[in-house]
Amino acid sequence: MKNPVPLPRIGMRVIKTAVAVMVSYALFLPFGLTYREELGGVLGQMGPLYACIACIICTQSTLGQTFQQGISRLIGVIVGGALGTATLLLGTALENLWVKTLVLGAVCVAGVWICLLIKRPTACGMACILPCVILITGLTGATRYYYAAARIIETIVGLLIALGINAALPDHRPEGQRGECDMKVEVDNTTKKLCVIGDPVEHSKSPLIQNTMIRELGLDYLYLCQPVPRGKCKEWLDCAKFAGYAGFNATMPHKEELVPLMDELDADAALIGAVNTVCIRDGKAWGYNTDGEGFLRSLADEGIDPAGKHVLVLGAGGAAKAVCLKLAQAGAEVTVCNRTVDKAQAICDHDPAHLYPAGFDTATLYNKAQSCDVLVNCTSLGMAGTKGQFEDFSFLNGLKPGVPVVDLIYAPAETELLRRARQKGHKTVNGFGLLVNQAVLSLEHFTGTEINAAAMKKVLSGLL
Ligand code: NAP
């Protein structure tokens, strides 16, 4: 029978909160439940309350959000502490009830204003509460400074406990929901809209990646996920212009269809014949392709310079085309092995002096592997959620020692191909670097802001 009174589920979030509060409480117990002023100085003002509150607030979120919550709380305490102690400079004037009331209102306004100015709305509570407590309890002399210092110390300790407990105990959210909360960004009437279009597009990691970067950089943009049916790019572009979108990314199957719809096309989009980034400026559509450059940057990040090298590319789909044409432009000789040789031939026709088509049978792969300096897998073989896998990995035996093996796939982080290559002593690189670099380049086009890709890679590595 269904329980008539719905009861809350005791999950990991509840357990984390309880453990964090107990640890904070136990840690501050020697200072007394209320303050033991006989201890003197800051110690005499110390107690468990603020650490417990910091723990309760911070353990409701992910590890990254815990840190951000804690920082906001700390900022609130510092702003509130500074404002509260500053008001005491008014001295005996505060004995007048009306003056005190007006001062209380003024410090609350100042606290909220400062926190909003530095984009920390969750700091507002503490920024107001602290001056109120200082003013209402009538702290005097050095005690008011000890009081503020004690609150800061308690908050820092509470945050550290929350971070430790959050890291030590497992994520409280179901697998599928992890990372989703990190997409939250602030929106107001000036916020500019961006999105990714595709068919299907719901699986896209772009909103998570872009919104995370937007939040990290403090940019006033919002990045959405927009399904657009195949063959409807013209209609979408009109709609995006009308709705005031600043731009959008395109994934399968729209990259080629967008090319003739652009008012301006950058050199890489023209070279590759595909657009993955569209900026809308003054009603005009500017098309870019960041896949090829993103790939070259991901190689550079790993210290791989393709100039003058012989690269073996497996696959001849959309990603392979961007990779091959940019590798050739960077001065590499590229052999393109594909199951459907006609598709490899079509790519190579763009630059026959540097690109050579070949088949995908075991003997050909082994033979081509022997003479390559870098191997790049651009097929979908080994990708999570697909059944396809290399039937035979013996071509890895043909590689010279020290040849790096690159896989465009980033999920799983280590494909079977990379695992086997690593076991044979080869340096391996997955598709995460490409994923981040192409996204960084897109956001740079959208916003005109220079972005530190290495820093973004660190931020995003915890999410993807
Ligand atoms: P695509 O256009 O569908 O191309 C798929 C390629 O895989 C084709 O060359 C196809 O050969 C080959 N292939 C598929 N099944 C095969 C099989 N059973 N045996 C041999 N070859 C097979 O896909 P794409 O857009 O180029 O993407 C390719 C991979 O790169 C995907 O795994 C994708 O996730 C990854 N990627 C990663 C990033 C990133 O940011 N890291 C960006 C783009 C793509 P045929 O031509 O003979 O069908």
Short mmCIF file of C-alpha atoms and ligand atoms in Angstrom, two decimals:
data_model
loop_
_atom_site.label_atom_id
_atom_site.label_comp_id
_atom_site.label_asym_id
_atom_site.label_seq_id
_atom_site.Cartn_x
_atom_site.Cartn_y
_atom_site.Cartn_z
CA MET A 1 0.00 0.00 0.00
CA LYS A 2 1.25 3.47 -0.86
CA ASN A 3 2.40 5.49 2.16
CA PRO A 4 -0.20 8.30 2.66
CA VAL A 5 2.50 10.64 4.05
CA PRO A 6 5.40 10.93 1.58
CA LEU A 7 8.71 10.60 3.46
CA PRO A 8 12.01 12.10 2.30
CA ARG A 9 14.54 9.59 0.96
CA ILE A 10 17.69 9.27 3.06
CA GLY A 11 20.27 9.42 0.28
CA MET A 12 23.95 10.28 0.03
CA ARG A 13 23.26 14.04 0.21
CA VAL A 14 21.59 13.62 3.63
CA ILE A 15 24.39 11.36 4.88
CA LYS A 16 27.08 13.79 3.65
CA THR A 17 25.34 16.70 5.39
CA ALA A 18 25.01 14.80 8.66
CA VAL A 19 28.64 13.63 8.64
CA ALA A 20 29.93 17.14 7.77
CA VAL A 21 27.88 18.75 10.55
CA MET A 22 29.02 16.16 13.10
CA VAL A 23 32.67 16.67 12.15
CA SER A 24 32.35 20.50 12.41
CA TYR A 25 30.55 20.23 15.70
CA ALA A 26 33.12 17.86 17.19
CA LEU A 27 35.98 20.07 16.00
CA PHE A 28 34.64 23.23 17.63
CA LEU A 29 33.28 21.58 20.79
CA PRO A 30 36.42 22.50 22.84
CA PHE A 31 35.48 26.19 22.33
CA GLY A 32 32.06 25.63 23.87
CA LEU A 33 28.61 25.58 22.31
CA THR A 34 28.19 29.28 22.93
CA TYR A 35 31.38 31.31 23.17
CA ARG A 36 33.87 30.72 26.00
CA GLU A 37 35.03 34.29 26.33
CA GLU A 38 37.47 33.31 29.09
CA LEU A 39 39.67 31.82 26.32
CA GLY A 40 40.25 35.40 25.17
CA GLY A 41 40.86 36.93 21.73
CA VAL A 42 39.60 35.12 18.62
CA LEU A 43 39.40 31.79 20.50
CA GLY A 44 36.93 33.33 22.93
CA GLN A 45 34.57 34.10 20.01
CA MET A 46 34.85 30.69 18.35
CA GLY A 47 31.91 28.26 18.11
CA PRO A 48 30.56 25.48 15.84
CA LEU A 49 27.57 27.32 14.34
CA TYR A 50 29.08 28.99 11.24
CA ALA A 51 31.12 25.90 10.32
CA CYS A 52 27.98 23.75 10.61
CA ILE A 53 25.99 26.20 8.43
CA ALA A 54 28.78 26.27 5.81
CA CYS A 55 28.75 22.46 5.78
CA ILE A 56 24.97 22.24 5.39
CA ILE A 57 24.94 24.68 2.47
CA CYS A 58 28.00 23.32 0.70
CA THR A 59 27.20 19.60 0.85
CA GLN A 60 24.00 20.11 -1.17
CA SER A 61 26.05 20.40 -4.38
CA THR A 62 28.82 18.81 -6.44
CA LEU A 63 32.47 19.16 -5.44
CA GLY A 64 33.01 22.13 -7.78
CA GLN A 65 29.82 23.84 -6.65
CA THR A 66 30.74 23.18 -3.01
CA PHE A 67 33.89 25.18 -3.60
CA GLN A 68 32.00 28.01 -5.29
CA GLN A 69 29.34 28.04 -2.53
CA GLY A 70 32.07 28.11 0.11
CA ILE A 71 33.89 30.97 -1.61
CA SER A 72 30.61 32.94 -1.85
CA ARG A 73 29.94 32.32 1.82
CA LEU A 74 33.42 33.40 2.74
CA ILE A 75 33.08 36.56 0.65
CA GLY A 76 29.74 37.24 2.39
CA VAL A 77 31.35 36.82 5.81
CA ILE A 78 34.29 39.07 4.90
CA VAL A 79 32.04 41.78 3.39
CA GLY A 80 29.58 41.54 6.31
CA GLY A 81 32.39 41.48 8.91
CA ALA A 82 34.07 44.52 7.39
CA LEU A 83 30.81 46.48 7.11
CA GLY A 84 29.70 45.48 10.62
CA THR A 85 32.91 46.53 12.30
CA ALA A 86 33.04 49.73 10.23
CA THR A 87 29.62 50.78 11.55
CA LEU A 88 30.96 50.58 15.09
CA LEU A 89 33.20 53.52 14.26
CA LEU A 90 30.04 55.61 14.72
CA GLY A 91 30.54 55.01 18.45
CA THR A 92 27.95 56.49 20.83
CA ALA A 93 25.73 57.67 17.93
CA LEU A 94 24.60 54.06 17.67
CA GLU A 95 22.94 54.26 21.07
CA ASN A 96 20.13 56.17 19.36
CA LEU A 97 17.58 53.59 18.19
CA TRP A 98 16.72 55.51 15.01
CA VAL A 99 20.35 55.96 13.99
CA LYS A 100 20.96 52.24 14.60
CA THR A 101 17.94 51.30 12.48
CA LEU A 102 19.06 53.53 9.62
CA VAL A 103 22.63 52.19 9.83
CA LEU A 104 21.33 48.60 9.77
CA GLY A 105 19.39 49.34 6.57
CA ALA A 106 22.36 51.11 5.00
CA VAL A 107 24.84 48.27 5.69
CA CYS A 108 22.39 45.70 4.33
CA VAL A 109 22.03 47.71 1.10
CA ALA A 110 25.82 48.14 0.92
CA GLY A 111 26.41 44.40 1.57
CA VAL A 112 23.96 43.28 -1.11
CA TRP A 113 25.26 45.88 -3.55
CA ILE A 114 28.91 44.79 -3.11
CA CYS A 115 28.05 41.08 -3.49
CA LEU A 116 26.00 41.67 -6.64
CA LEU A 117 28.71 43.91 -8.04
CA ILE A 118 31.21 41.02 -7.82
CA LYS A 119 28.57 38.58 -9.14
CA ARG A 120 28.24 36.62 -5.89
CA PRO A 121 24.48 36.79 -5.12
CA THR A 122 24.72 33.84 -2.71
CA ALA A 123 27.09 35.92 -0.55
CA CYS A 124 24.33 38.48 0.15
CA GLY A 125 22.84 36.61 3.13
CA MET A 126 26.05 36.58 5.17
CA ALA A 127 26.94 40.11 4.08
CA CYS A 128 23.70 41.29 5.75
CA ILE A 129 23.48 38.92 8.71
CA LEU A 130 26.93 39.65 10.09
CA PRO A 131 26.56 43.45 10.45
CA CYS A 132 23.12 42.87 11.99
CA VAL A 133 24.57 40.51 14.61
CA ILE A 134 27.48 42.86 15.35
CA LEU A 135 25.17 45.87 15.71
CA ILE A 136 22.38 44.16 17.63
CA THR A 137 24.61 42.35 20.15
CA GLY A 138 26.46 45.62 20.70
CA LEU A 139 29.99 44.22 20.55
CA THR A 140 32.60 46.75 21.54
CA GLY A 141 36.36 47.27 21.45
CA ALA A 142 38.67 44.61 20.04
CA THR A 143 35.96 41.97 20.56
CA ARG A 144 34.17 43.02 17.37
CA TYR A 145 37.32 42.26 15.33
CA TYR A 146 37.77 38.93 17.12
CA TYR A 147 34.12 38.18 16.39
CA ALA A 148 34.53 38.84 12.64
CA ALA A 149 37.82 36.88 12.49
CA ALA A 150 36.22 33.91 14.30
CA ARG A 151 33.35 33.82 11.77
CA ILE A 152 35.83 33.84 8.86
CA ILE A 153 37.88 31.02 10.42
CA GLU A 154 34.74 28.95 11.16
CA THR A 155 33.52 29.43 7.58
CA ILE A 156 36.88 28.37 6.12
CA VAL A 157 36.98 25.30 8.37
CA GLY A 158 33.35 24.47 7.47
CA LEU A 159 34.15 24.78 3.74
CA LEU A 160 37.21 22.54 4.07
CA ILE A 161 35.18 19.92 5.94
CA ALA A 162 32.41 20.10 3.29
CA LEU A 163 34.95 19.74 0.47
CA GLY A 164 36.63 16.80 2.21
CA ILE A 165 33.34 15.00 2.92
CA ASN A 166 32.08 15.73 -0.61
CA ALA A 167 35.27 14.32 -2.13
CA ALA A 168 35.48 11.31 0.19
CA LEU A 169 31.86 10.14 -0.13
CA PRO A 170 30.41 9.21 -3.54
CA ASP A 171 28.46 11.63 -5.78
CA HIS A 172 24.90 11.83 -4.45
CA ARG A 173 23.29 12.16 -7.88
CA PRO A 174 22.36 9.32 -10.25
CA GLU A 175 25.01 8.69 -12.98
CA GLY A 176 22.97 10.30 -15.78
CA GLN A 177 22.48 13.55 -13.90
CA ARG A 178 26.15 14.22 -13.06
CA GLY A 179 27.49 17.40 -14.56
CA GLU A 180 24.04 18.72 -15.44
CA CYS A 181 23.88 21.17 -12.53
CA ASP A 182 27.20 22.63 -13.65
CA MET A 183 25.45 24.01 -16.73
CA LYS A 184 23.57 26.59 -14.68
CA VAL A 185 24.32 30.18 -15.67
CA GLU A 186 22.79 33.47 -14.63
CA VAL A 187 20.41 35.04 -17.13
CA ASP A 188 19.08 38.57 -17.34
CA ASN A 189 17.58 40.77 -20.04
CA THR A 190 20.95 41.54 -21.63
CA THR A 191 22.09 37.90 -21.83
CA LYS A 192 23.05 36.89 -25.38
CA LYS A 193 21.79 33.58 -26.74
CA LEU A 194 23.90 30.79 -28.26
CA CYS A 195 23.00 27.19 -29.02
CA VAL A 196 23.94 23.97 -30.77
CA ILE A 197 21.76 22.66 -33.57
CA GLY A 198 21.60 19.07 -34.78
CA ASP A 199 19.31 16.16 -35.58
CA PRO A 200 19.50 14.51 -33.09
CA VAL A 201 21.16 16.95 -30.69
CA GLU A 202 19.91 16.02 -27.21
CA HIS A 203 23.06 13.94 -26.55
CA SER A 204 25.35 16.92 -27.30
CA LYS A 205 27.96 17.88 -24.70
CA SER A 206 28.21 21.41 -26.14
CA PRO A 207 25.73 23.07 -23.71
CA LEU A 208 27.59 21.59 -20.73
CA ILE A 209 30.99 22.61 -22.12
CA GLN A 210 30.01 26.08 -23.31
CA ASN A 211 27.91 27.04 -20.27
CA THR A 212 30.71 25.88 -17.99
CA MET A 213 33.22 28.04 -19.88
CA ILE A 214 30.76 30.97 -19.98
CA ARG A 215 30.34 30.77 -16.22
CA GLU A 216 34.08 30.41 -15.63
CA LEU A 217 34.79 33.48 -17.76
CA GLY A 218 31.90 35.50 -16.31
CA LEU A 219 30.49 36.15 -19.81
CA ASP A 220 26.89 37.31 -20.30
CA TYR A 221 25.83 34.48 -22.63
CA LEU A 222 23.49 31.49 -22.39
CA TYR A 223 24.02 28.34 -24.46
CA LEU A 224 21.01 26.17 -25.37
CA CYS A 225 20.31 22.93 -27.20
CA GLN A 226 18.14 23.38 -30.31
CA PRO A 227 16.89 20.44 -32.40
CA VAL A 228 16.70 21.41 -36.09
CA PRO A 229 15.43 18.79 -38.58
CA ARG A 230 17.64 17.79 -41.49
CA GLY A 231 17.13 20.14 -44.48
CA LYS A 232 15.76 22.99 -42.34
CA CYS A 233 18.94 25.04 -41.85
CA LYS A 234 17.67 27.98 -43.94
CA GLU A 235 14.51 28.25 -41.82
CA TRP A 236 16.58 27.95 -38.62
CA LEU A 237 19.03 30.64 -39.72
CA ASP A 238 16.18 33.11 -40.41
CA CYS A 239 14.70 32.21 -37.05
CA ALA A 240 18.04 32.64 -35.22
CA LYS A 241 18.56 36.06 -36.81
CA PHE A 242 15.01 37.13 -35.94
CA ALA A 243 15.29 35.84 -32.36
CA GLY A 244 18.55 37.74 -31.85
CA TYR A 245 20.91 34.78 -31.41
CA ALA A 246 24.59 35.78 -31.22
CA GLY A 247 25.52 32.50 -32.89
CA PHE A 248 25.30 28.72 -32.83
CA ASN A 249 27.28 25.55 -33.31
CA ALA A 250 26.21 22.88 -35.76
CA THR A 251 26.60 19.15 -35.48
CA MET A 252 25.40 16.23 -37.65
CA PRO A 253 23.86 16.52 -40.23
CA HIS A 254 23.98 20.31 -40.74
CA LYS A 255 27.64 21.19 -41.24
CA GLU A 256 27.64 20.97 -45.06
CA GLU A 257 24.12 22.35 -45.55
CA LEU A 258 25.11 25.59 -43.78
CA VAL A 259 27.99 26.41 -46.16
CA PRO A 260 25.96 28.05 -48.99
CA LEU A 261 23.76 29.86 -46.45
CA MET A 262 26.63 31.90 -45.02
CA ASP A 263 27.19 35.58 -45.89
CA GLU A 264 30.88 35.20 -45.03
CA LEU A 265 32.94 32.01 -44.82
CA ASP A 266 36.32 31.67 -43.09
CA ALA A 267 39.24 29.94 -44.81
CA ASP A 268 38.93 26.66 -42.84
CA ALA A 269 35.17 26.38 -43.45
CA ALA A 270 35.80 26.92 -47.16
CA LEU A 271 38.69 24.41 -47.18
CA ILE A 272 36.77 21.70 -45.30
CA GLY A 273 33.42 22.50 -46.91
CA ALA A 274 31.69 22.40 -43.54
CA VAL A 275 30.59 24.95 -40.95
CA ASN A 276 30.44 24.08 -37.25
CA THR A 277 30.30 27.64 -35.88
CA VAL A 278 28.02 30.44 -37.04
CA CYS A 279 28.26 33.99 -35.67
CA ILE A 280 25.39 36.37 -36.36
CA ARG A 281 26.67 39.94 -36.56
CA ASP A 282 24.46 42.82 -37.74
CA GLY A 283 22.09 40.33 -39.34
CA LYS A 284 24.87 38.63 -41.32
CA ALA A 285 25.91 34.99 -40.87
CA TRP A 286 29.66 34.30 -40.55
CA GLY A 287 30.60 30.64 -40.92
CA TYR A 288 33.66 29.06 -39.30
CA ASN A 289 35.08 25.59 -38.91
CA THR A 290 36.99 24.99 -35.67
CA ASP A 291 37.29 21.19 -35.92
CA GLY A 292 40.49 21.10 -38.00
CA GLU A 293 42.27 23.85 -36.05
CA GLY A 294 41.02 22.34 -32.79
CA PHE A 295 42.61 19.03 -33.82
CA LEU A 296 45.97 20.65 -34.67
CA ARG A 297 45.94 22.49 -31.33
CA SER A 298 45.19 19.25 -29.48
CA LEU A 299 48.27 17.70 -31.16
CA ALA A 300 50.38 20.75 -30.25
CA ASP A 301 49.19 20.46 -26.62
CA GLU A 302 50.70 16.96 -26.61
CA GLY A 303 53.94 18.13 -28.24
CA ILE A 304 53.13 16.50 -31.61
CA ASP A 305 54.13 18.55 -34.67
CA PRO A 306 52.78 16.98 -37.88
CA ALA A 307 54.97 19.09 -40.22
CA GLY A 308 57.06 16.82 -42.43
CA LYS A 309 55.59 13.69 -40.77
CA HIS A 310 53.76 10.79 -42.36
CA VAL A 311 50.35 10.46 -40.73
CA LEU A 312 48.08 7.44 -41.06
CA VAL A 313 44.43 8.45 -40.73
CA LEU A 314 41.81 5.73 -40.23
CA GLY A 315 38.35 6.76 -41.49
CA ALA A 316 37.02 9.19 -44.07
CA GLY A 317 33.90 10.65 -42.45
CA GLY A 318 33.24 14.29 -41.58
CA ALA A 319 35.81 14.44 -38.77
CA ALA A 320 38.47 12.72 -40.89
CA LYS A 321 38.03 15.28 -43.68
CA ALA A 322 38.76 18.21 -41.33
CA VAL A 323 41.70 16.33 -39.80
CA CYS A 324 43.24 15.28 -43.15
CA LEU A 325 42.94 18.67 -44.86
CA LYS A 326 44.41 20.55 -41.90
CA LEU A 327 47.21 17.97 -41.51
CA ALA A 328 48.10 18.40 -45.18
CA GLN A 329 48.00 22.19 -44.78
CA ALA A 330 50.33 21.85 -41.78
CA GLY A 331 52.87 20.05 -43.99
CA ALA A 332 52.11 16.38 -43.28
CA GLU A 333 51.90 13.52 -45.79
CA VAL A 334 48.63 11.72 -45.04
CA THR A 335 47.44 8.23 -45.95
CA VAL A 336 43.68 7.91 -45.54
CA CYS A 337 42.49 4.34 -44.95
CA ASN A 338 38.75 3.79 -45.13
CA ARG A 339 36.33 0.89 -45.43
CA THR A 340 34.58 2.76 -48.27
CA VAL A 341 37.62 3.66 -50.38
CA ASP A 342 35.63 6.09 -52.56
CA LYS A 343 35.16 8.34 -49.52
CA ALA A 344 38.91 8.30 -48.83
CA GLN A 345 39.48 9.10 -52.51
CA ALA A 346 37.04 12.04 -52.33
CA ILE A 347 39.00 13.58 -49.43
CA CYS A 348 42.34 13.01 -51.15
CA ASP A 349 41.11 14.69 -54.33
CA HIS A 350 41.27 18.01 -52.44
CA ASP A 351 45.06 17.80 -52.17
CA PRO A 352 46.45 14.83 -54.16
CA ALA A 353 50.04 15.98 -53.56
CA HIS A 354 49.76 15.33 -49.80
CA LEU A 355 46.81 12.95 -49.37
CA TYR A 356 46.76 9.29 -50.48
CA PRO A 357 43.72 6.98 -50.30
CA ALA A 358 43.92 3.34 -49.22
CA GLY A 359 41.73 0.44 -48.11
CA PHE A 360 40.89 -0.78 -44.61
CA ASP A 361 41.79 -4.49 -44.84
CA THR A 362 44.24 -6.01 -42.33
CA ALA A 363 47.18 -6.24 -44.76
CA THR A 364 46.82 -2.62 -45.97
CA LEU A 365 46.51 -1.25 -42.43
CA TYR A 366 49.60 -3.21 -41.29
CA ASN A 367 51.57 -2.10 -44.34
CA LYS A 368 50.65 1.60 -43.96
CA ALA A 369 51.26 1.50 -40.19
CA GLN A 370 54.89 0.50 -40.79
CA SER A 371 55.77 3.78 -42.48
CA CYS A 372 53.76 6.24 -40.37
CA ASP A 373 55.03 8.66 -37.70
CA VAL A 374 51.59 9.34 -36.17
CA LEU A 375 48.41 7.23 -36.24
CA VAL A 376 45.02 8.94 -35.95
CA ASN A 377 41.75 7.04 -35.61
CA CYS A 378 38.87 9.04 -37.10
CA THR A 379 36.46 6.11 -37.34
CA SER A 380 33.69 5.61 -34.82
CA LEU A 381 35.07 2.16 -33.93
CA GLY A 382 35.36 1.80 -30.15
CA MET A 383 33.07 4.72 -29.32
CA ALA A 384 30.84 4.32 -26.25
CA GLY A 385 27.24 3.51 -27.14
CA THR A 386 28.13 1.92 -30.49
CA LYS A 387 28.74 -1.74 -31.20
CA GLY A 388 31.49 -1.23 -33.82
CA GLN A 389 35.01 -2.33 -32.94
CA PHE A 390 38.22 -3.03 -34.90
CA GLU A 391 38.08 -6.68 -35.96
CA ASP A 392 41.85 -6.92 -35.85
CA PHE A 393 44.41 -4.79 -34.01
CA SER A 394 47.44 -6.46 -35.61
CA PHE A 395 48.27 -3.23 -37.50
CA LEU A 396 49.53 -1.89 -34.14
CA ASN A 397 52.37 -4.44 -34.39
CA GLY A 398 53.53 -2.66 -37.54
CA LEU A 399 54.05 0.69 -35.80
CA LYS A 400 57.58 1.90 -35.14
CA PRO A 401 58.41 2.32 -31.43
CA GLY A 402 57.44 5.74 -30.07
CA VAL A 403 54.78 6.48 -32.73
CA PRO A 404 51.94 8.39 -31.01
CA VAL A 405 48.45 6.92 -31.39
CA VAL A 406 45.61 9.44 -31.39
CA ASP A 407 41.90 8.62 -31.19
CA LEU A 408 39.28 11.31 -31.83
CA ILE A 409 36.93 9.46 -29.49
CA TYR A 410 36.76 10.91 -25.95
CA ALA A 411 34.13 8.54 -24.50
CA PRO A 412 35.40 6.16 -23.32
CA ALA A 413 38.49 8.12 -22.27
CA GLU A 414 40.60 5.11 -23.29
CA THR A 415 39.33 3.13 -26.26
CA GLU A 416 40.43 -0.43 -26.88
CA LEU A 417 42.76 0.92 -29.58
CA LEU A 418 44.43 3.33 -27.14
CA ARG A 419 44.61 0.68 -24.40
CA ARG A 420 46.43 -1.75 -26.68
CA ALA A 421 48.71 0.99 -28.06
CA ARG A 422 49.59 2.11 -24.51
CA GLN A 423 50.38 -1.45 -23.50
CA LYS A 424 52.78 -1.63 -26.45
CA GLY A 425 54.55 1.48 -25.11
CA HIS A 426 53.09 4.10 -27.47
CA LYS A 427 52.11 7.58 -26.34
CA THR A 428 48.31 7.80 -26.58
CA VAL A 429 46.03 10.83 -26.97
CA ASN A 430 42.23 10.74 -26.81
CA GLY A 431 39.68 13.16 -28.33
CA PHE A 432 39.19 15.29 -25.21
CA GLY A 433 41.78 17.84 -26.36
CA LEU A 434 40.01 18.24 -29.71
CA LEU A 435 36.64 18.53 -27.99
CA VAL A 436 37.84 21.35 -25.73
CA ASN A 437 39.96 23.18 -28.31
CA GLN A 438 37.24 23.33 -30.95
CA ALA A 439 34.76 24.55 -28.31
CA VAL A 440 37.22 27.20 -27.07
CA LEU A 441 37.77 28.43 -30.64
CA SER A 442 34.00 28.62 -31.19
CA LEU A 443 33.45 30.62 -28.01
CA GLU A 444 36.28 32.95 -29.02
CA HIS A 445 34.47 33.58 -32.32
CA PHE A 446 31.13 34.12 -30.58
CA THR A 447 32.39 36.48 -27.90
CA GLY A 448 35.61 38.01 -29.26
CA THR A 449 37.24 37.00 -25.95
CA GLU A 450 40.63 35.31 -25.88
CA ILE A 451 40.36 32.09 -23.84
CA ASN A 452 43.03 30.06 -22.07
CA ALA A 453 42.34 26.58 -23.46
CA ALA A 454 44.67 24.83 -20.98
CA ALA A 455 42.77 26.33 -18.05
CA MET A 456 39.43 25.33 -19.60
CA LYS A 457 40.72 21.81 -20.19
CA LYS A 458 41.38 21.53 -16.44
CA VAL A 459 37.92 22.86 -15.53
CA LEU A 460 36.14 20.57 -18.00
CA SER A 461 38.13 17.43 -17.26
CA GLY A 462 36.14 16.96 -14.05
CA LEU A 463 32.81 17.17 -15.87
CA LEU A 464 33.16 15.02 -18.98
P1 NAP B 1 31.20 9.68 -39.64
O1 NAP B 1 31.16 10.79 -40.61
O2 NAP B 1 29.98 8.86 -39.41
O3 NAP B 1 32.39 8.68 -40.06
C1 NAP B 1 32.52 7.43 -39.46
C2 NAP B 1 33.77 6.76 -40.00
O4 NAP B 1 33.92 5.52 -39.32
C3 NAP B 1 33.69 6.45 -41.49
O5 NAP B 1 34.97 6.58 -42.05
C4 NAP B 1 33.24 4.99 -41.49
O6 NAP B 1 33.64 4.27 -42.64
C5 NAP B 1 34.00 4.48 -40.31
N1 NAP B 1 33.39 3.25 -39.79
C6 NAP B 1 32.21 3.15 -39.13
N2 NAP B 1 31.98 1.84 -38.84
C7 NAP B 1 33.00 1.13 -39.35
C8 NAP B 1 33.34 -0.25 -39.38
N3 NAP B 1 32.54 -1.17 -38.80
N4 NAP B 1 34.48 -0.62 -39.97
C9 NAP B 1 35.29 0.29 -40.55
N5 NAP B 1 35.06 1.62 -40.56
C10 NAP B 1 33.91 2.03 -39.97
O7 NAP B 1 31.63 10.18 -38.20
P2 NAP B 1 32.56 11.45 -37.85
O8 NAP B 1 31.72 12.62 -37.57
O9 NAP B 1 33.64 11.55 -38.85
O10 NAP B 1 33.17 10.99 -36.42
C11 NAP B 1 34.10 9.93 -36.36
C12 NAP B 1 34.52 9.72 -34.91
O11 NAP B 1 35.21 10.87 -34.44
C13 NAP B 1 33.34 9.51 -33.97
O12 NAP B 1 33.66 8.48 -33.06
C14 NAP B 1 33.21 10.82 -33.25
O13 NAP B 1 32.74 10.67 -31.94
C15 NAP B 1 34.66 11.30 -33.23
N6 NAP B 1 34.71 12.77 -33.15
C16 NAP B 1 35.24 13.33 -32.05
C17 NAP B 1 35.31 14.70 -31.95
C18 NAP B 1 35.88 15.32 -30.71
O14 NAP B 1 35.57 16.47 -30.42
N7 NAP B 1 36.73 14.63 -29.99
C19 NAP B 1 34.84 15.50 -32.99
C20 NAP B 1 34.31 14.89 -34.12
C21 NAP B 1 34.24 13.52 -34.18
P3 NAP B 1 32.72 4.29 -43.96
O15 NAP B 1 32.99 5.60 -44.63
O16 NAP B 1 33.18 3.12 -44.73
O17 NAP B 1 31.29 4.17 -43.50
#
